[in-house]
Coordinates of C-alpha atoms and ligand atoms in Angstrom, one line a residue:
M1 CA 20.6 -13.5 -18.4
S2 CA 19.2 -16.8 -17.0
S3 CA 16.2 -18.9 -17.9
I4 CA 14.0 -20.6 -15.3
L5 CA 11.4 -23.3 -15.9
I6 CA 8.9 -23.6 -13.1
Q7 CA 7.5 -27.1 -13.5
G8 CA 4.4 -28.9 -12.3
G9 CA 2.7 -26.1 -10.5
T10 CA -0.8 -24.5 -10.7
V11 CA -0.7 -21.1 -12.2
V12 CA -3.0 -18.6 -10.3
N13 CA -4.1 -15.3 -11.9
A14 CA -6.8 -13.0 -10.8
D15 CA -9.2 -14.5 -13.3
R16 CA -8.4 -18.3 -13.1
A17 CA -6.2 -21.1 -11.7
Y18 CA -5.0 -23.9 -14.0
R19 CA -2.2 -26.5 -14.3
A20 CA 0.7 -25.1 -16.3
D21 CA 4.5 -24.7 -16.4
V22 CA 6.0 -21.3 -16.6
L23 CA 9.2 -20.4 -18.6
T24 CA 11.1 -17.2 -18.1
Q25 CA 13.9 -15.8 -20.2
D26 CA 15.8 -12.5 -19.9
G27 CA 13.6 -11.2 -17.1
K28 CA 10.3 -11.9 -19.0
I29 CA 7.7 -14.7 -19.0
V30 CA 8.1 -16.3 -22.4
A31 CA 5.8 -19.3 -22.1
V32 CA 2.9 -20.6 -19.9
G33 CA 1.6 -24.1 -20.7
E34 CA 1.6 -27.8 -19.9
N35 CA 4.7 -29.9 -20.3
L36 CA 7.1 -27.2 -21.4
P37 CA 10.5 -28.4 -22.4
A38 CA 13.5 -27.1 -20.4
P39 CA 15.9 -25.1 -22.6
A40 CA 19.6 -26.0 -22.3
G41 CA 21.1 -24.3 -19.2
A42 CA 17.7 -23.4 -17.7
T43 CA 17.2 -23.7 -14.0
V44 CA 14.3 -26.0 -13.2
V45 CA 12.2 -25.3 -10.2
D46 CA 9.9 -28.1 -9.0
A47 CA 6.6 -26.5 -8.2
G48 CA 4.7 -29.8 -7.7
G49 CA 1.8 -29.3 -5.3
Q50 CA 2.4 -25.5 -5.3
Y51 CA 0.9 -22.4 -6.8
V52 CA 2.7 -20.1 -9.2
M53 CA 1.4 -16.5 -8.7
P54 CA 2.4 -13.0 -9.7
G55 CA 4.8 -11.5 -7.2
G56 CA 3.0 -9.4 -4.6
I57 CA 2.8 -5.7 -5.2
D58 CA 2.6 -3.6 -2.1
P59 CA 1.1 -0.2 -3.0
H60 CA 1.9 1.4 0.3
T61 CA 5.4 1.5 1.9
H62 CA 7.7 4.1 3.5
M63 CA 11.3 3.0 3.2
Q64 CA 13.9 5.4 4.6
L65 CA 11.1 7.9 5.5
P66 CA 12.1 11.0 7.6
F67 CA 9.0 11.3 9.9
M68 CA 8.2 12.8 13.3
G69 CA 11.8 13.7 13.9
T70 CA 13.4 10.5 12.9
V71 CA 13.9 8.1 10.0
T72 CA 12.4 4.6 9.5
M73 CA 14.7 1.6 10.3
D74 CA 14.3 0.0 6.8
D75 CA 15.9 1.7 3.9
F76 CA 15.1 0.8 0.3
F77 CA 17.5 -2.1 0.3
T78 CA 16.5 -3.8 3.5
G79 CA 12.8 -3.0 3.0
T80 CA 12.6 -4.4 -0.5
A81 CA 14.8 -7.4 0.4
A82 CA 12.4 -8.2 3.2
G83 CA 9.5 -8.0 0.7
L84 CA 11.3 -10.5 -1.6
A85 CA 11.6 -12.9 1.3
G86 CA 7.8 -12.8 1.6
G87 CA 7.0 -13.1 -2.1
N88 CA 6.5 -9.3 -2.6
T89 CA 8.4 -8.2 -5.8
T90 CA 7.3 -4.6 -6.3
I91 CA 6.6 -1.7 -3.9
I92 CA 4.9 1.6 -4.6
D93 CA 6.5 4.0 -2.1
F94 CA 5.9 7.7 -1.4
V95 CA 7.8 10.9 -2.2
I96 CA 6.7 13.3 0.6
P97 CA 8.0 16.8 0.1
S98 CA 8.1 19.1 3.1
P99 CA 5.7 22.0 2.8
Q100 CA 7.1 24.6 0.4
Q101 CA 9.7 22.1 -0.9
P102 CA 9.8 21.9 -4.7
L103 CA 8.2 18.6 -5.8
M104 CA 11.0 17.8 -8.3
E105 CA 13.7 18.4 -5.6
A106 CA 12.0 15.9 -3.3
Y107 CA 11.4 13.5 -6.2
N108 CA 15.1 13.5 -7.1
T109 CA 16.1 12.9 -3.4
W110 CA 13.9 9.9 -3.1
R111 CA 15.0 8.5 -6.5
G112 CA 18.6 8.7 -5.1
W113 CA 17.6 6.8 -1.9
A114 CA 15.9 4.1 -3.9
E115 CA 18.8 3.3 -6.1
K116 CA 19.9 0.7 -3.5
A117 CA 16.6 -1.2 -3.8
A118 CA 16.8 -5.0 -4.3
G119 CA 13.3 -5.2 -5.9
D120 CA 11.3 -3.0 -8.3
Y121 CA 9.8 0.2 -7.0
S122 CA 7.6 3.1 -8.0
F123 CA 6.4 6.3 -6.3
H124 CA 3.3 8.1 -5.4
M125 CA 3.9 11.8 -5.0
A126 CA 2.5 13.5 -1.9
I127 CA 0.9 16.9 -2.3
T128 CA 1.7 18.7 1.0
W129 CA 1.3 22.3 -0.2
W130 CA 0.0 24.2 -3.2
D131 CA 0.9 26.9 -5.6
E132 CA 1.3 27.2 -9.3
T133 CA 4.7 25.5 -9.2
V134 CA 3.2 22.4 -7.6
K135 CA 0.6 22.3 -10.4
R136 CA 3.4 22.6 -12.9
D137 CA 5.5 19.9 -11.3
M138 CA 2.6 17.5 -11.2
G139 CA 2.5 17.8 -15.0
T140 CA 6.2 17.1 -15.3
L141 CA 6.0 14.1 -13.0
V142 CA 3.1 12.6 -15.0
Q143 CA 4.4 13.4 -18.5
Q144 CA 8.1 12.8 -18.0
E145 CA 8.7 10.7 -14.8
G146 CA 6.0 8.1 -14.9
V147 CA 4.2 9.1 -11.7
N148 CA 0.4 8.6 -12.1
S149 CA -0.8 8.9 -8.5
F150 CA -0.8 11.7 -6.0
K151 CA -1.2 11.3 -2.2
H152 CA -3.0 13.7 0.1
F153 CA -2.6 13.4 3.9
M154 CA -5.8 14.8 5.5
A155 CA -4.2 14.2 8.9
Y156 CA -0.9 15.4 10.5
K157 CA -1.8 19.0 11.2
N158 CA 1.1 21.5 11.3
A159 CA 3.1 19.0 9.3
I160 CA 2.1 17.5 5.9
M161 CA -1.7 17.9 6.2
C162 CA -3.7 19.1 3.2
D163 CA -6.5 21.6 3.6
D164 CA -9.7 21.5 1.4
E165 CA -8.3 24.1 -0.9
T166 CA -5.3 22.0 -1.7
L167 CA -7.4 18.8 -2.0
V168 CA -9.7 20.6 -4.5
N169 CA -6.8 22.1 -6.6
S170 CA -4.8 18.9 -6.6
F171 CA -7.8 16.6 -7.4
K172 CA -8.7 18.9 -10.3
R173 CA -5.1 18.7 -11.5
C174 CA -5.2 14.9 -11.3
M175 CA -8.3 14.9 -13.5
E176 CA -6.6 17.1 -16.1
L177 CA -3.5 14.8 -16.1
G178 CA -5.2 11.4 -16.0
A179 CA -3.7 10.7 -12.6
M180 CA -5.2 8.9 -9.5
P181 CA -5.6 11.0 -6.4
T182 CA -5.2 9.0 -3.2
V183 CA -5.9 10.0 0.4
H184 CA -4.9 9.3 4.0
A185 CA -8.5 9.9 5.3
E186 CA -8.4 11.2 8.8
N187 CA -9.7 14.6 9.9
G188 CA -6.5 16.2 11.2
E189 CA -8.3 19.0 13.0
L190 CA -10.3 16.6 15.0
V191 CA -7.2 14.5 15.8
Y192 CA -5.4 17.6 17.0
L193 CA -8.3 18.6 19.3
L194 CA -8.8 15.1 20.6
Q195 CA -5.1 14.6 21.3
K196 CA -5.3 17.7 23.6
Q197 CA -8.5 16.5 25.2
V198 CA -7.1 13.1 25.9
A199 CA -4.0 14.6 27.4
E200 CA -6.1 16.9 29.6
M201 CA -7.8 13.8 30.9
G202 CA -4.3 12.8 32.1
I203 CA -4.0 9.9 29.5
M204 CA -0.5 10.2 28.1
G205 CA 0.3 6.5 27.3
P206 CA -0.2 4.6 24.0
E207 CA -3.8 3.8 25.1
G208 CA -4.5 7.5 24.3
H209 CA -3.6 7.0 20.6
P210 CA -6.9 5.3 19.5
L211 CA -8.9 7.5 21.7
S212 CA -7.7 10.5 19.7
R213 CA -8.5 8.9 16.4
P214 CA -12.0 7.2 16.7
P215 CA -13.5 5.6 13.5
M216 CA -15.7 8.6 12.8
V217 CA -12.6 10.8 12.4
E218 CA -11.7 8.5 9.5
G219 CA -15.3 8.2 8.3
E220 CA -15.7 12.0 8.0
A221 CA -12.5 12.4 6.0
A222 CA -13.3 9.5 3.7
N223 CA -16.8 11.0 3.0
R224 CA -15.3 14.4 2.4
A225 CA -12.6 13.3 0.0
I226 CA -15.1 11.1 -1.9
A227 CA -17.5 14.0 -2.2
I228 CA -14.8 16.3 -3.5
A229 CA -13.8 13.7 -6.1
D230 CA -17.4 13.2 -7.1
V231 CA -18.0 16.9 -7.8
L232 CA -14.7 17.1 -9.7
N233 CA -15.6 13.8 -11.5
V234 CA -12.2 12.2 -10.8
P235 CA -11.7 8.7 -9.4
I236 CA -10.2 8.4 -5.9
Y237 CA -8.2 5.7 -4.0
V238 CA -8.5 5.6 -0.2
V239 CA -5.4 4.2 1.5
H240 CA -5.4 2.1 4.6
V241 CA -9.2 1.8 5.1
S242 CA -9.3 0.6 8.7
C243 CA -12.9 0.9 9.9
I244 CA -16.6 0.3 9.0
E245 CA -17.3 4.0 8.7
A246 CA -14.8 4.5 5.9
A247 CA -15.6 1.2 4.2
E248 CA -19.3 2.1 4.2
A249 CA -18.5 5.5 2.7
I250 CA -16.7 3.8 -0.2
A251 CA -19.5 1.2 -0.7
R252 CA -22.2 3.9 -0.7
A253 CA -20.3 5.9 -3.3
R254 CA -19.7 2.9 -5.5
A255 CA -23.4 1.9 -5.3
R256 CA -24.1 5.4 -6.8
G257 CA -21.7 4.6 -9.6
Q258 CA -18.7 6.6 -8.4
R259 CA -15.2 5.3 -9.1
V260 CA -13.9 4.9 -5.6
Y261 CA -11.2 2.3 -4.6
G262 CA -10.2 1.1 -1.2
E263 CA -6.9 -0.3 0.2
V264 CA -6.7 -2.4 3.3
L265 CA -3.6 -3.1 5.4
A266 CA -2.8 -6.7 6.4
G267 CA -2.5 -5.5 10.0
H268 CA -5.9 -3.9 10.1
L269 CA -7.4 -7.3 8.9
V270 CA -6.1 -9.3 11.9
I271 CA -5.2 -7.0 14.8
D272 CA -7.5 -5.1 17.1
D273 CA -7.2 -2.2 19.5
S274 CA -6.5 -4.3 22.6
V275 CA -2.8 -4.0 21.6
Y276 CA -2.8 -0.4 22.9
R277 CA -3.8 -1.6 26.4
H278 CA -0.8 -3.9 26.7
P279 CA 0.9 -3.2 30.0
D280 CA 4.4 -3.0 28.4
F281 CA 4.9 0.5 26.9
A282 CA 7.3 -0.8 24.1
T283 CA 4.7 -3.4 22.9
A284 CA 1.8 -0.9 22.9
A285 CA 3.9 1.9 21.3
A286 CA 5.1 -0.6 18.6
H287 CA 1.5 -0.8 17.4
V288 CA 1.1 3.0 17.2
M289 CA 0.2 3.7 13.6
S290 CA -2.6 5.7 11.9
P291 CA -5.3 5.0 11.5
P292 CA -5.1 2.9 14.6
F293 CA -5.9 -0.8 15.0
R294 CA -9.7 -0.9 15.6
P295 CA -12.0 -2.6 18.1
K296 CA -13.1 -6.2 17.3
G297 CA -15.7 -6.2 14.5
H298 CA -14.1 -3.8 12.1
Q299 CA -11.7 -6.4 10.9
E300 CA -14.5 -8.8 9.6
F301 CA -16.2 -5.9 7.9
L302 CA -12.9 -5.2 6.0
W303 CA -12.7 -8.9 4.9
R304 CA -16.2 -8.7 3.6
G305 CA -15.3 -5.5 1.7
L306 CA -12.5 -7.4 0.0
Q307 CA -14.8 -10.4 -0.7
S308 CA -17.5 -8.1 -2.2
G309 CA -15.2 -6.1 -4.3
N310 CA -15.9 -2.9 -2.5
L311 CA -12.3 -2.9 -1.2
H312 CA -9.7 -3.7 -3.8
T313 CA -6.1 -3.9 -2.7
T314 CA -4.0 -4.9 0.3
A315 CA -0.9 -3.2 1.5
T316 CA 1.3 -2.9 4.6
D317 CA 2.2 0.8 5.1
H318 CA 5.6 -0.6 6.1
C319 CA 7.1 2.2 8.2
T320 CA 9.3 0.7 10.8
F321 CA 10.6 2.4 14.0
C322 CA 12.5 0.6 16.7
A323 CA 11.8 0.8 20.4
A324 CA 14.3 3.6 21.0
Q325 CA 12.6 5.7 18.4
K326 CA 9.1 4.9 19.7
A327 CA 10.3 5.9 23.2
A328 CA 10.2 9.6 22.0
G329 CA 6.6 9.3 23.0
K330 CA 7.3 7.8 26.4
D331 CA 5.5 10.7 28.1
D332 CA 3.2 11.8 25.4
F333 CA 1.5 9.3 23.0
A334 CA 1.2 12.0 20.3
K335 CA 5.0 12.0 20.0
I336 CA 5.3 8.2 19.3
P337 CA 6.5 7.9 15.7
N338 CA 3.5 6.4 13.8
G339 CA 4.3 3.3 11.8
T340 CA 4.5 -0.5 11.8
G341 CA 6.0 -3.1 9.5
G342 CA 4.7 -6.0 7.4
V343 CA 6.1 -6.0 3.9
E344 CA 7.5 -9.5 4.4
E345 CA 4.5 -11.0 6.1
R346 CA 1.5 -9.6 4.1
L347 CA 1.0 -12.4 1.7
A348 CA 1.3 -15.2 4.3
V349 CA -1.0 -13.5 6.7
I350 CA -3.6 -12.8 4.1
W351 CA -3.3 -16.4 2.7
D352 CA -3.6 -17.9 6.1
E353 CA -6.5 -15.7 7.3
G354 CA -8.1 -15.3 3.9
V355 CA -7.7 -18.5 1.8
N356 CA -7.3 -21.1 4.5
T357 CA -10.5 -19.8 6.2
G358 CA -12.5 -19.9 2.9
R359 CA -13.0 -16.1 2.8
L360 CA -11.0 -15.8 -0.5
T361 CA -10.2 -18.1 -3.4
P362 CA -6.6 -18.3 -4.6
S363 CA -7.6 -16.1 -7.6
E364 CA -9.2 -13.5 -5.3
F365 CA -6.0 -13.6 -3.2
V366 CA -3.9 -12.8 -6.3
A367 CA -6.4 -10.0 -7.2
I368 CA -6.0 -8.2 -3.8
T369 CA -2.3 -8.8 -3.3
S370 CA -1.1 -8.0 -6.8
A371 CA -3.4 -7.7 -9.9
N372 CA -5.8 -5.0 -8.6
T373 CA -2.9 -2.8 -7.6
A374 CA -1.3 -3.3 -11.0
K375 CA -4.6 -2.4 -12.7
L376 CA -5.4 0.7 -10.5
F377 CA -1.9 2.1 -11.0
N378 CA -1.7 1.2 -14.6
I379 CA 1.2 -1.3 -14.7
Y380 CA -1.0 -4.3 -15.6
P381 CA -0.2 -6.9 -17.2
Q382 CA 3.5 -6.0 -17.0
K383 CA 3.0 -6.6 -13.3
G384 CA 0.3 -8.6 -11.5
S385 CA -0.1 -11.4 -14.1
V386 CA 1.5 -14.7 -15.0
S387 CA 1.3 -14.3 -18.7
V388 CA 3.6 -14.2 -21.8
G389 CA 5.3 -10.8 -22.0
A390 CA 4.8 -9.9 -18.4
D391 CA 7.8 -9.2 -16.1
A392 CA 9.2 -12.5 -14.6
D393 CA 8.1 -11.4 -11.1
L394 CA 6.7 -14.6 -9.6
V395 CA 6.2 -16.4 -6.3
V396 CA 6.0 -20.2 -6.0
W397 CA 3.6 -20.7 -3.1
D398 CA 3.7 -23.8 -0.8
P399 CA 0.2 -24.1 0.7
A400 CA 1.4 -26.8 3.1
G401 CA 4.4 -24.9 4.4
T402 CA 4.2 -23.4 7.8
K403 CA 6.1 -20.6 9.6
T404 CA 5.9 -18.8 12.9
L405 CA 6.3 -15.1 12.2
S406 CA 8.7 -13.3 14.5
A407 CA 11.0 -10.3 14.8
K408 CA 13.7 -12.9 15.6
T409 CA 13.6 -14.2 12.1
Q410 CA 12.2 -11.3 10.0
H411 CA 14.5 -9.6 7.4
S412 CA 13.2 -6.1 8.2
K413 CA 15.6 -4.1 10.3
G414 CA 12.8 -3.2 12.6
D415 CA 12.9 -4.7 16.1
F416 CA 9.2 -5.6 16.4
N417 CA 6.8 -7.7 14.4
I418 CA 3.1 -6.9 14.8
F419 CA 2.3 -10.5 13.7
E420 CA 4.7 -11.9 16.4
G421 CA 4.0 -15.5 17.2
R422 CA 1.4 -16.0 14.5
T423 CA 1.9 -19.4 12.9
V424 CA 0.8 -19.3 9.2
K425 CA 0.1 -22.2 6.8
G426 CA 1.0 -21.2 3.2
I427 CA 4.4 -19.6 2.6
P428 CA 6.6 -18.7 -0.4
S429 CA 9.1 -21.4 -1.3
H430 CA 10.7 -19.4 -4.2
T431 CA 10.6 -15.7 -5.2
I432 CA 11.6 -14.7 -8.7
S433 CA 12.3 -11.1 -9.5
Q434 CA 13.2 -9.9 -13.0
G435 CA 13.7 -13.6 -13.9
E436 CA 16.3 -14.3 -11.1
L437 CA 15.8 -16.5 -8.1
V438 CA 16.0 -14.1 -5.2
F439 CA 14.5 -16.3 -2.4
V440 CA 14.9 -20.1 -2.3
Q441 CA 13.4 -22.0 0.6
G442 CA 14.5 -19.6 3.3
D443 CA 17.7 -18.5 1.5
L444 CA 17.4 -14.8 0.6
R445 CA 19.6 -13.8 -2.3
A446 CA 18.6 -10.1 -2.6
V447 CA 21.1 -7.9 -4.5
Q448 CA 21.4 -4.3 -3.5
G449 CA 20.8 -2.0 -6.4
K450 CA 19.1 -4.6 -8.6
G451 CA 15.7 -3.1 -8.3
R452 CA 14.3 -0.9 -11.1
Y453 CA 12.3 2.3 -11.0
I454 CA 8.9 1.4 -12.6
K455 CA 7.2 4.2 -14.6
R456 CA 3.4 4.3 -14.6
A457 CA 1.7 6.0 -17.5
P458 CA -1.3 8.3 -16.9
F459 CA -4.7 6.8 -17.5
S460 CA -6.3 7.3 -20.9
S461 CA -7.0 10.8 -22.1
N462 CA -10.7 10.4 -21.6
F463 CA -10.0 11.5 -18.0
A464 CA -9.0 14.9 -19.2
A465 CA -11.9 15.0 -21.6
T466 CA -14.3 14.2 -18.9
K467 CA -16.6 17.1 -18.3
L468 CA -16.6 18.8 -14.9
R469 CA -19.4 17.3 -12.9
A470 CA -21.1 20.7 -12.7
E471 CA -21.5 20.6 -16.5
T472 CA -22.9 17.1 -16.4
L473 CA -25.3 18.1 -13.6
A474 CA -26.5 21.2 -15.4
S475 CA -27.4 19.2 -18.5
S476 CA -29.2 16.5 -16.6
P477 CA -32.2 17.7 -14.6
V478 CA -32.6 14.3 -13.0
L479 CA -29.2 14.7 -11.2
R480 CA -29.7 18.3 -10.0
Ligands
URQ501 O1 0.4 7.9 7.6 C1 1.1 7.2 7.0 O2 0.7 6.4 6.1 C2 2.6 7.2 7.2 C3 3.1 8.4 7.8 C4 3.0 5.9 8.0 N1 2.5 5.9 9.4 C5 1.3 5.5 9.8 O3 1.0 5.6 11.0 N2 0.5 5.0 8.9
ZN502 ZN1 -1.3 7.2 6.1
ZN503 ZN1 1.6 5.4 4.8

């Protein structure tokens, strides 16, 4: 295995930034300090004037996802390779069983698909139905397979939507196992009704999509999931928080001392709902994802949530469909496959809109693009930290480099880029994955199958020891 000495850079971790060299050996970081000598045979990377940060961790991707009658354009190789080109070195993807499908069967299928990954990967398991075998398999996944998070879609009625009974049973099981429940918080019943009402008004184009999923549809589900977690005394992670209503629900719960965490997509931070009124169907349809991009104003609230620590991670929900696939909804917006890309662009977009504008410090950037995800899903400091003993997953970041983002130059197999034409300042010059240079100044050297499955241990047993909230309330008159 090779050794790399990254010389002359400024190391940026979530807690501080300081001048230091970084030495890697056999896939691990073995030294961080000033004026490190270069071992014989080591590759030396000149990081002068650049930052050396933990590789990005994207906690929300869907590579090779079968969804709405088709399969996403990016598979686990092309999707993870695109991430490496953007400084992202780990993804947490989703195993999504069909209702009634045994969890372990779905898990083994996804594990097979992911063997071609070029970068490291892990899986959240979606709970799309419930019976005692689901409860059993959740235990197997936590105790034997290194899954410590379970996803619940509160939207997508008649497909993968969870009812409250499933949410309650699964959240309780998560608490027993020391696992993190996560939710896609949209009220699927309201979406289903509003889709029909919008269609009855004769609105069948992509402009109907946001009309069928207004912010309160997300706010209601976020509040409901947070309340269920509160009663069951289990933490909860809300994915793709897109609007003020959901962000406020999280902030309110956190102010009351509840462990609630929020994720924000790079797209929701910089794109608004005007995209759905674009005259070209393909352009408007390319932006159809759920929750939808929101009216101006919501974006700044999400930035402030990240600044204040009420929102914690950023992701992409990378789920790419091409124009021909999106055309399935040519005559009915409800049939447009939901999903957009971004795994390659996330870090540059957030650096440009976050750090260059003064919203975020470089350390806060590292926190929300890598370290917080590693902590919340229990793989810190193996991931998310430039420190001795951590995996040698690093990005050398050139704050002066510029790039115009475009589908023409992206590595994703998708044919659209929601950040099309955006010129960013601050881009990766080198990406290192498992101690190997996989991206060097525009040259992508991703290797199919090189990625590893990353196990994530359950949280400490005090989760399971935690009393049910009802017991706590009963013994505390003040809280009744
Ligand atoms: O809902 C999700 O997260 C998946 C199905 C991707 N699609 C989307 O519109 N967000
Ligand atoms: Zn979702
Ligand atoms: Zn998703």
